[in-house]
XYZ file of C-alpha atoms in Angstrom:
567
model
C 33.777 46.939 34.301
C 34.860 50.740 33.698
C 32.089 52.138 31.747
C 28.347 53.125 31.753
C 27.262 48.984 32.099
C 28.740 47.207 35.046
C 28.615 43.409 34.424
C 31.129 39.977 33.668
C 30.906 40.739 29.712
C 33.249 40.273 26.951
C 32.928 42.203 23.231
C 30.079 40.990 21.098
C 30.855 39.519 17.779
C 29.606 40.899 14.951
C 27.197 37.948 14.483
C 23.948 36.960 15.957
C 25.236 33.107 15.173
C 27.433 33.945 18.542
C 26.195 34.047 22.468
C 27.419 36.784 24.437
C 30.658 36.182 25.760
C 32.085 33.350 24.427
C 35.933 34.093 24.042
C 38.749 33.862 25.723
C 38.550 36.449 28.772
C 34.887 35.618 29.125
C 36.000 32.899 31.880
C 34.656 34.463 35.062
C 37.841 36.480 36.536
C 36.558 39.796 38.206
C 40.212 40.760 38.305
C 39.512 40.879 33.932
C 36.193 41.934 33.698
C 35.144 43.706 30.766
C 31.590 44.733 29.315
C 29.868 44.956 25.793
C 30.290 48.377 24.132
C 26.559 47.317 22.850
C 25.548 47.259 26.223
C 27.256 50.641 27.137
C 25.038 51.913 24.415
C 22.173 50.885 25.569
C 22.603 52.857 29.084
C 25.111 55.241 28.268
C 22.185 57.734 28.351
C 21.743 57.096 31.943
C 23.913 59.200 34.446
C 25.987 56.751 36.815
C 27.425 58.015 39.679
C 31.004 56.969 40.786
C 32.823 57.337 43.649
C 36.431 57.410 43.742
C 38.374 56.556 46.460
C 41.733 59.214 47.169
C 44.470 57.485 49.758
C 44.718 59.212 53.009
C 41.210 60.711 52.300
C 37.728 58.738 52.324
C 40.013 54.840 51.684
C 41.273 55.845 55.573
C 37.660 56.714 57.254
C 36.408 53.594 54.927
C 39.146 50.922 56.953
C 41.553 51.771 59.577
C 44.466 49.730 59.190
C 44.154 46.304 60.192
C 45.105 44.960 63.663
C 48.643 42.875 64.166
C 46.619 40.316 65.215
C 45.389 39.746 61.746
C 49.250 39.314 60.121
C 50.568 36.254 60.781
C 53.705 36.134 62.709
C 57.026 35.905 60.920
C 55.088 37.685 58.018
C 54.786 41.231 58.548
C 53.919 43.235 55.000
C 56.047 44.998 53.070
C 56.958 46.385 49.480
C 57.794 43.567 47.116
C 61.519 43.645 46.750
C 63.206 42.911 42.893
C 65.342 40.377 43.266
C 67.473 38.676 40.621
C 65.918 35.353 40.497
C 64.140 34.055 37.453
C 60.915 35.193 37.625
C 58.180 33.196 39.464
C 56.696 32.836 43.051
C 59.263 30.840 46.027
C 58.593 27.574 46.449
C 57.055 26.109 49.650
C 58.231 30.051 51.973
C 56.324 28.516 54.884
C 55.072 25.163 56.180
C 51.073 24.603 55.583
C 49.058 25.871 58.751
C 47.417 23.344 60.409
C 43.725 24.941 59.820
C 42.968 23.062 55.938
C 45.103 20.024 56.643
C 42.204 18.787 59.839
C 39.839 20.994 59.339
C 38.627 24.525 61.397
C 40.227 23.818 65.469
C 41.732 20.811 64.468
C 38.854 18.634 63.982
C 39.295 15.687 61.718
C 37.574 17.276 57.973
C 34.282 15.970 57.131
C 33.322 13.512 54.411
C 33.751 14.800 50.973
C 30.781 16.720 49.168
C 31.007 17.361 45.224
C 30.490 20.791 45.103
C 27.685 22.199 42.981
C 26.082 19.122 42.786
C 21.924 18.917 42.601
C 20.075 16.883 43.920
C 16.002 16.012 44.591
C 16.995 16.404 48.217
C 19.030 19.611 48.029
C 18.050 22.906 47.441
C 18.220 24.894 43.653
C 21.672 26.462 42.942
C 21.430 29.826 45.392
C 18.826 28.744 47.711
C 20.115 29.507 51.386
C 19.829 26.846 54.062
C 18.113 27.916 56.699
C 19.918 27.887 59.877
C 18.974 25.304 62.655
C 16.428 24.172 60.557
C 16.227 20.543 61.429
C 16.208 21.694 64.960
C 12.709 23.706 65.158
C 11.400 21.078 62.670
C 9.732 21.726 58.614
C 7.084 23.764 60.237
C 8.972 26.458 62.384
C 11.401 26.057 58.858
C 8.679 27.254 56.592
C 7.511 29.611 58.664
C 10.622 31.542 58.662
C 11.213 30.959 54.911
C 8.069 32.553 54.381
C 8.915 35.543 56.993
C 12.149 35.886 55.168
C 10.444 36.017 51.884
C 8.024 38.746 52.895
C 11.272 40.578 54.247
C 13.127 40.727 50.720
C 9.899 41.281 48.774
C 9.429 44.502 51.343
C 12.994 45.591 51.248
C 13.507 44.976 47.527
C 17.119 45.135 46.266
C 18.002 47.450 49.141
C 17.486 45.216 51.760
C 20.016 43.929 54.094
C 23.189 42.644 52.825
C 23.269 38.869 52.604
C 25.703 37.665 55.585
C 26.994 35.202 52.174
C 29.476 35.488 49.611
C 31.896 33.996 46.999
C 35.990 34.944 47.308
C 37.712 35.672 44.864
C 41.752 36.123 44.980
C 43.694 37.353 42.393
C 47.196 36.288 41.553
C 48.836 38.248 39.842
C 52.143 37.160 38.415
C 52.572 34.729 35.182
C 55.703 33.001 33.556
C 55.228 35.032 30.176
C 52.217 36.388 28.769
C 50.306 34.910 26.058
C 49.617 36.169 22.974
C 45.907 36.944 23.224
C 46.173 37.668 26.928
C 44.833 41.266 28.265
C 44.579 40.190 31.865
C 45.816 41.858 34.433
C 48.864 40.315 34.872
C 52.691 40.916 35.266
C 55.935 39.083 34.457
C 58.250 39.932 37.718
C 62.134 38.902 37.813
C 61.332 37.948 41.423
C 58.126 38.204 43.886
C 58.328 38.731 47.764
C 55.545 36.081 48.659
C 55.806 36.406 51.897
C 54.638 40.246 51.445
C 52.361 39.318 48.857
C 50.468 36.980 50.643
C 50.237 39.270 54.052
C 48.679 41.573 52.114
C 46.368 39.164 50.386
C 45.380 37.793 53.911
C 45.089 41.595 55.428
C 42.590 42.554 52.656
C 40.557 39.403 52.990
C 40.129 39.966 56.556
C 39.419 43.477 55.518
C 36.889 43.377 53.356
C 35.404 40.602 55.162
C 34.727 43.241 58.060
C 33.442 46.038 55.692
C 31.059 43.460 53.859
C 29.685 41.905 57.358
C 29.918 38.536 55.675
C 29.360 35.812 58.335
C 30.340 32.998 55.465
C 32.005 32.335 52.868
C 30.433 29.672 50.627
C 33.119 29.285 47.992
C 36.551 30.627 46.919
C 38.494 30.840 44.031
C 41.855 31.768 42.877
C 42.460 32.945 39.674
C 45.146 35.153 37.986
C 47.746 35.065 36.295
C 48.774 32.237 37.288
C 47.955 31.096 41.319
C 49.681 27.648 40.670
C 52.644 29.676 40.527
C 52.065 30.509 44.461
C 53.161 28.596 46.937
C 50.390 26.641 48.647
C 51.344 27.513 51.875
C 50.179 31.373 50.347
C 46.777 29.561 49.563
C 46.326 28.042 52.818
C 47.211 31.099 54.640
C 44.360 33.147 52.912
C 41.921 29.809 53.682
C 42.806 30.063 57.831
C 42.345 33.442 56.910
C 38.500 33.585 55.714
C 37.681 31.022 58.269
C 38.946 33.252 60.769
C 37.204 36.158 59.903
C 33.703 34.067 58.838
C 32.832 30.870 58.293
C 34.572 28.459 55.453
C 32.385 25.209 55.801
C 35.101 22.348 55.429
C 33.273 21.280 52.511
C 33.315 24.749 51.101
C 34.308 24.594 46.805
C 38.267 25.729 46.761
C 39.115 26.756 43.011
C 42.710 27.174 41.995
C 43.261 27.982 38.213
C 46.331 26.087 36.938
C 48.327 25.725 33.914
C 50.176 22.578 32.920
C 53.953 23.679 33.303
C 53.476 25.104 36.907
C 51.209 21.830 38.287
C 53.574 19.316 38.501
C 51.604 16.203 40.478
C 53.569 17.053 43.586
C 52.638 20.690 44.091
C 48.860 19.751 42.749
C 49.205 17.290 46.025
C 50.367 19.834 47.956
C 47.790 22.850 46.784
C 45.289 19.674 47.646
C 46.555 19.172 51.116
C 46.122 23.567 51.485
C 42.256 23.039 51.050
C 42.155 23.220 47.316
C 39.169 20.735 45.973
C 38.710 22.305 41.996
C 41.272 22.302 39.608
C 40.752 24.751 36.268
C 43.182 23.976 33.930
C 43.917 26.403 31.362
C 44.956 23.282 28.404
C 43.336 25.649 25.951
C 44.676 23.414 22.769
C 45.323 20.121 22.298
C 47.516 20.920 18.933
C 50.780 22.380 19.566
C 50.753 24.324 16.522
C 47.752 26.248 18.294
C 49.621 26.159 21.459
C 52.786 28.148 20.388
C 50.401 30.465 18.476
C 48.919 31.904 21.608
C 51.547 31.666 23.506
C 51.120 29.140 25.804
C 54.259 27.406 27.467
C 52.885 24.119 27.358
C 52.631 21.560 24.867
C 49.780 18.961 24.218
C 51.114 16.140 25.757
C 51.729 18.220 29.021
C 48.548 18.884 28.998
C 46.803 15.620 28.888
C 49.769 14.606 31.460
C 48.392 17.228 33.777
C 44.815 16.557 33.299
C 45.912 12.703 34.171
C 47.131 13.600 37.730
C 44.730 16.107 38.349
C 41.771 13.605 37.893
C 43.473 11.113 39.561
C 44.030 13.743 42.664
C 41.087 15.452 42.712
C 38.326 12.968 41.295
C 35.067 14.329 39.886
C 36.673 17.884 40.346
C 38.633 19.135 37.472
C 37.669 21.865 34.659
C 39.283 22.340 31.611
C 39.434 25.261 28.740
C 38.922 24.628 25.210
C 39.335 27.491 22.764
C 37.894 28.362 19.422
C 37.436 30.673 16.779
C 41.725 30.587 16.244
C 43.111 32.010 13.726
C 43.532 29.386 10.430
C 41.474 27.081 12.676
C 38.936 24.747 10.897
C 35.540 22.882 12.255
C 37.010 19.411 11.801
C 39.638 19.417 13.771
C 39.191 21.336 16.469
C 36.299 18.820 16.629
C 38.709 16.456 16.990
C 40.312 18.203 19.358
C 36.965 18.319 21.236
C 36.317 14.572 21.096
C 39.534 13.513 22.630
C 38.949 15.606 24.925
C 36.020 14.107 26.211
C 37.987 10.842 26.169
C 39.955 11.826 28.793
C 38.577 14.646 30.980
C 36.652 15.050 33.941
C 32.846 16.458 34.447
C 33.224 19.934 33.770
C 34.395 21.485 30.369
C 34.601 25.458 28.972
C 34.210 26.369 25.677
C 35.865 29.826 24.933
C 36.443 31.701 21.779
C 39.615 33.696 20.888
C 38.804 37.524 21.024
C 41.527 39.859 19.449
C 41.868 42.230 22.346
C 43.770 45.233 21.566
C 47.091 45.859 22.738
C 48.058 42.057 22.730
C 50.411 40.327 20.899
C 47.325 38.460 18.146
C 45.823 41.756 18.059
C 49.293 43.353 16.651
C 49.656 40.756 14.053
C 46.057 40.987 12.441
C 46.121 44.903 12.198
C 49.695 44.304 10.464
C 48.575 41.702 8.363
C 50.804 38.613 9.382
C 48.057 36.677 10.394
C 44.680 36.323 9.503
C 41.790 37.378 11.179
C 39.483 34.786 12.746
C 36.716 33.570 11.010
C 33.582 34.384 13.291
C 31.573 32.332 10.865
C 33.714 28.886 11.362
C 33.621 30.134 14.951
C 30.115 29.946 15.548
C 29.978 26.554 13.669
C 32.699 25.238 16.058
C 30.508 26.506 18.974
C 27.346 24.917 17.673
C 28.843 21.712 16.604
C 31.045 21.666 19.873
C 27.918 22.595 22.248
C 26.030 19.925 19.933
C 28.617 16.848 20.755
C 28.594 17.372 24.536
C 25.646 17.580 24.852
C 25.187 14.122 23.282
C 28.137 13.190 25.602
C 25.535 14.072 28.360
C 27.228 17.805 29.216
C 24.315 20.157 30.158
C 25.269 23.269 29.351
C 24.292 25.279 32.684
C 25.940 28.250 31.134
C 26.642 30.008 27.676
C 30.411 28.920 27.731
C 30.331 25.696 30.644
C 29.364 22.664 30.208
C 28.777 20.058 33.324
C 27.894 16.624 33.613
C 27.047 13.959 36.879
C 26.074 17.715 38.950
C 29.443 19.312 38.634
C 28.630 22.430 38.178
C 31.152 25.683 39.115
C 29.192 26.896 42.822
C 31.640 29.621 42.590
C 30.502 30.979 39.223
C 27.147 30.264 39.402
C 27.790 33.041 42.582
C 28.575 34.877 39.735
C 25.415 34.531 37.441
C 22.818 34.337 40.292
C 24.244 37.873 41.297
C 25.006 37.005 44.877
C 27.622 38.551 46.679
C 31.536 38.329 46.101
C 34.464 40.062 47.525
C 37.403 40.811 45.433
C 40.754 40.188 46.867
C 44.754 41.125 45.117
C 45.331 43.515 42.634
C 42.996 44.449 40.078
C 39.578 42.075 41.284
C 36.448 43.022 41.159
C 33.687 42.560 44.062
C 30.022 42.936 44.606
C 28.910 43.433 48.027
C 26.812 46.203 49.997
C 29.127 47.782 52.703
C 27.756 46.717 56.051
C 26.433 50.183 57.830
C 24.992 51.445 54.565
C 22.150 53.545 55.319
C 20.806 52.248 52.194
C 22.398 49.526 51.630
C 23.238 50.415 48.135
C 25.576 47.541 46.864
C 28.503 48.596 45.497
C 30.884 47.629 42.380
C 34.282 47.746 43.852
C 37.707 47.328 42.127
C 41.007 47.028 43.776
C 44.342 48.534 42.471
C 45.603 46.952 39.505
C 50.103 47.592 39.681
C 50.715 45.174 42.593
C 53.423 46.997 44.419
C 50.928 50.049 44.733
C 48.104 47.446 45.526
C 50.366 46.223 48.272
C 51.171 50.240 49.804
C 47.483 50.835 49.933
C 46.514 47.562 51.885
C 49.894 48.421 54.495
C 48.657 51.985 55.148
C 44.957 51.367 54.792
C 43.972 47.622 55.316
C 42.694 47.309 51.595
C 43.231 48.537 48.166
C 40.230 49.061 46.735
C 40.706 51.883 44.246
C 36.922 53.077 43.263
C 33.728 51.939 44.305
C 30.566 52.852 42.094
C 27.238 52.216 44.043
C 24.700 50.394 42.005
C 21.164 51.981 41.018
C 18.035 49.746 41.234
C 17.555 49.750 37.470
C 21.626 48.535 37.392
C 21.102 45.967 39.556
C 18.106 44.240 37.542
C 20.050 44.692 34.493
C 23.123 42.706 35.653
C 19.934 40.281 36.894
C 18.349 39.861 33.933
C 21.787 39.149 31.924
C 23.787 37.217 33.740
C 20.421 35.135 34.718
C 19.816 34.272 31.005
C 23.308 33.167 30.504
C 22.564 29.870 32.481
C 19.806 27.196 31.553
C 17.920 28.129 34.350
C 17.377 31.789 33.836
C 15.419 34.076 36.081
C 13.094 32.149 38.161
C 10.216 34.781 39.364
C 11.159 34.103 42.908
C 14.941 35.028 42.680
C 13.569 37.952 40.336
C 10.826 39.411 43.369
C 14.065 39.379 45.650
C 15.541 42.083 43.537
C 12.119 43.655 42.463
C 9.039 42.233 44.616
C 6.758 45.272 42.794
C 7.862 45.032 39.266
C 7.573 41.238 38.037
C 8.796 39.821 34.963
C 4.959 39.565 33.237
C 4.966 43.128 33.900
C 8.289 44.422 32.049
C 8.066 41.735 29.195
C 4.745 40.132 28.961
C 3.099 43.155 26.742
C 5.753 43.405 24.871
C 5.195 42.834 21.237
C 9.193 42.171 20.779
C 9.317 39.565 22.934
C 6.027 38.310 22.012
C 7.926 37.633 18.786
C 10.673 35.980 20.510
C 8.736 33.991 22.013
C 6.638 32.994 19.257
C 10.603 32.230 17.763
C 10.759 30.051 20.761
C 14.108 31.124 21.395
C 13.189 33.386 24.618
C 10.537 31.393 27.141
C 8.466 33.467 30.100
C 6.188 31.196 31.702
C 5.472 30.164 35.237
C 9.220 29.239 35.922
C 10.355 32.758 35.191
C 12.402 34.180 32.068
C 14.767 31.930 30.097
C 16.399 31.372 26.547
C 15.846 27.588 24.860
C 18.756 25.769 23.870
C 18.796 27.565 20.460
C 18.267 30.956 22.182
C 21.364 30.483 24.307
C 23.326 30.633 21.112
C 22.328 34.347 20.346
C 22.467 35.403 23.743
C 23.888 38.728 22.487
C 20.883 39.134 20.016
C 18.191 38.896 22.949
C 19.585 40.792 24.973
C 19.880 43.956 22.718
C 15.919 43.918 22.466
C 15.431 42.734 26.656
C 17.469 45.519 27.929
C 15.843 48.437 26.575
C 12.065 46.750 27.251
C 13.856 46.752 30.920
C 14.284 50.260 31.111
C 11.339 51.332 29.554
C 9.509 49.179 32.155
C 11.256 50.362 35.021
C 10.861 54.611 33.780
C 7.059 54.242 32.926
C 6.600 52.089 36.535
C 3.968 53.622 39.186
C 4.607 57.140 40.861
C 4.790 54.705 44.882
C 7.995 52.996 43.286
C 9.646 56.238 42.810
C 10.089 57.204 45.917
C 11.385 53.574 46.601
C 14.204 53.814 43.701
């Protein structure tokens, strides 16, 4: 997310057989985000500005440090101390607050609800509920939908922040890092939880306050590895959010997990802390593959894990697949793919291996000791792969995940819909617009990446957010228009006229003679639903994209002289 185009992109393959980021950091971490240097290209020409943020100068007048009253007791922050344990996070430092076990004050938790799941009854993926709806009755309802719509289409993308948003929480520690691994991550010979997860509730609370965000819709922890943490350090950042917004009881909990730290006790216990997704990192099913990238886990760990997950959290389990490997042929990773879908849950990721420099794979191809991967058996395995689930009645919502029965990620569709998300732990990345902002410019915001300095800068100033970069109009709608056409549904008009009521998608693409010819393709569609790829246009993603960017920014420089003085 450093560079001229600020989106949830990973590097382009050389291809137009492959989508735009399928590979292996594509998952949606903002603590890992990187962009295409395609893309960079594209807008490189543009000047951006950025605005760092220098401890004890603007980071102080931005958050004064955070109230006692905010710590909780016995738990007071600190430095992480070395110790000389193995390396790893404590087991079980605290019991489990009361707050996820019954529910916000105590009540008994409500009945179940699948997250993400669609129905003819319930709203499209990012509509907003209106509030005490039922109460004034459809018509009063519709009225103020319609009020609220002519508010967004008159305020544009500089309207009030949404009082919404996703969580995200980085963890940052791991066992051992893999091989093709260029997360931000660290291997500690001990970790301090308890300071850890002060600090992880302090800047929660934090930038909770700075956001204005009245409620939290989903969270998700992701890493490293957060099944490493104890789940008393999960449900201590839960009570947190709910005590600084709202967490709705039925509100999707992610935790990412890998097989050798999920034993089916501690997935119990993350369970009983107010987790309801599992997203296990299985990766391989052949242990051959397994020990090539790294992983600590074998095959039939995996499948062991995936067992007891299912069986714990029903109808709510993800799992990675990777491709594109090194040596790795069509047929059997196929196979790999097909017992797979004998034994996992609703929701499956397809991600394909991406030498990153400065990793361990990366080192070996550059010295010739292994061989580079294929990207033309990769983009086989993707179509073939993409090909079998869907038969296996998968829709793929998204260029890399793949849902069936509704169970679709509500946290990373957050992502795609460009809503609102806070960042929280060392290294994440947020979206939000600061509440106060005379503009309300929303803002790119990344938090301190080395963990012990992450942790100084939330003790002195309540949050370590390291740089924030305010977004321009014409930066906004890009990140619009290309994380919209990673998902089936692409850019409706409506959710397009609440980022740009004046500029509407017939009037950037529909006179264009490029994506007349896409069209005419029937790879790209623009009709009266909005602006989407077909199934086969999904698979060059990347392709598209290169030719819908630039017709953006032509659009948006050549738009009337009243807009201008809007921008």
């Amino acid at each position: 997310m450093l560079g001229a185009f600020i989106g949830i992109f990973s590097t382009i393959v050389p291809t137009n057989r492959l989508p735009l980021g399928i590979s292996a950091t594509s998952t949606p971490s903002p603590s890992a985000l990187s962009f295409s240097p395609d893309f960079a290209a594209l807008v490189a020409a543009r000047p951006h500005s950025t605005e760092h943020i220098a401890l004890g100068g603007q980071a102080a007048a931005a958050s004064a440090p955070v109230p006692s009253r905010w710590r909780r007791s016995g738990e007071a922050p600190g430095p992480a101390r070395r110790s000389g344990s193995r390396g790893g996070a404590r087991a079980h430092a605290a019991p489990l607050p009361s707050f996820r076990r019954r529910g916000p004050a105590g009540r008994a938790p409500r009945a179940p609800v699948r997250p993400g799941r669609v129905s003819a009854a319930s709203p499209s993926p990012g509509a907003v509920a209106l509030p005490g709806a039922r109460a004034r009755g459809w018509a009063a309802a519709a009225a103020a939908a319609r009020a609220a719509q002519r508010r967004r289409r008159a305020e544009g993308a500089r309207g009030p922040p949404s009082p919404r948003a996703a969580l995200y929480v980085h963890w940052p520690y791991c066992e051992k890092r893999c091989s093709y691994c260029n997360f931000n991550k660290y291997i500690p010979r001990g970790v301090e939880e308890a300071a850890v997860r002060s600090c992880l509730v302090t800047e929660a609370q934090t930038l909770l306050r700075l956001s204005g965000v009245r409620r939290v819709e989903s969270v998700f922890f992701g890493g490293g590895t957060p099944s490493l943490a104890s789940p008393s350090t999960v449900a201590a950042v839960l009570e947190a959010v709910d005590q600084a917004a709202h967490l709705p009881a039925d509100s999707e909990v992610t935790l990412e997990a890998n097989p050798t730290s999920a034993p089916s006790s501690r997935l119990a216990a993350f369970g009983a802390a107010g987790v309801n997704r599992l997203s296990i990192g299985l990766q391989s099913l052949d242990d051959t593959e397994l020990q090539l990238l790294g992983r600590t886990h074998s095959s039939r760990d995996a499948l062991q894990t995936l067992a007891e997950a299912r069986r714990l959290f029903p109808g709510r389990v993800s799992v990675d697949l990777m491709l594109g490997l090194p040596a790795q042929q069509v047929g059997p990773w196929l196979r790999q793919l097909r017992t797979l879908l004998g034994c996992c849950d609703d929701h499956i990721s397809l991600y394909q291996l991406t030498l990153e420099r400065g990793t361990e794979l990366f080192t070996q191809v550059q010295r010739g000791t292994l061989s580079a991967p294929d990207p033309e058996l990769a983009a086989e395995m993707y179509q073939e792969g993409r090909a079998l689930l869907r038969d296996a009645g998968f829709r793929q919502y998204e260029v890399s995940n793949f849902a069936r029965n509704g169970a679709l990620s509500t946290h990373n569709w957050t992502y795609w819909q460009c809503g609102q998300y806070l960042g929280v732990g060392p290294g994440a990345h947020g979206r939000f617009a600061p509440q106060g902002a005379g503009d309300h410019t929303r803002e790119a915001r990344i938090q301190t990446l080395e963990p012990d300095n992450w942790m100084k800068e939330v003790m002195l100033f309540g949050h370590g957010t390291r740089r924030r970069i305010p977004l321009s109009k014409l930066e906004l709608l890009e990140e619009v228009l290309a994380m919209g056409l990673r998902t089936d549904v692409g850019i409706t008009h409506q959710h397009w006229q609440q980022f740009e009521p004046q500029l509407s998608l017939w009037d950037v693409f529909g006179a264009s003679q490029e994506v007349k010819a896409l069209l005419a393709q029937g790879i790209l569609l623009l009709d009266h639903r909005g602006l989407r790829c077909s199934w086969e246009g999904l698979a060059v993603l990347d392709s598209l994209l290169l030719t819908l960017l630039p017709r953006l920014q032509d659009a948006w420089q050549q738009r009337a002289p009243s807009l201008v003085q809007g921008e």
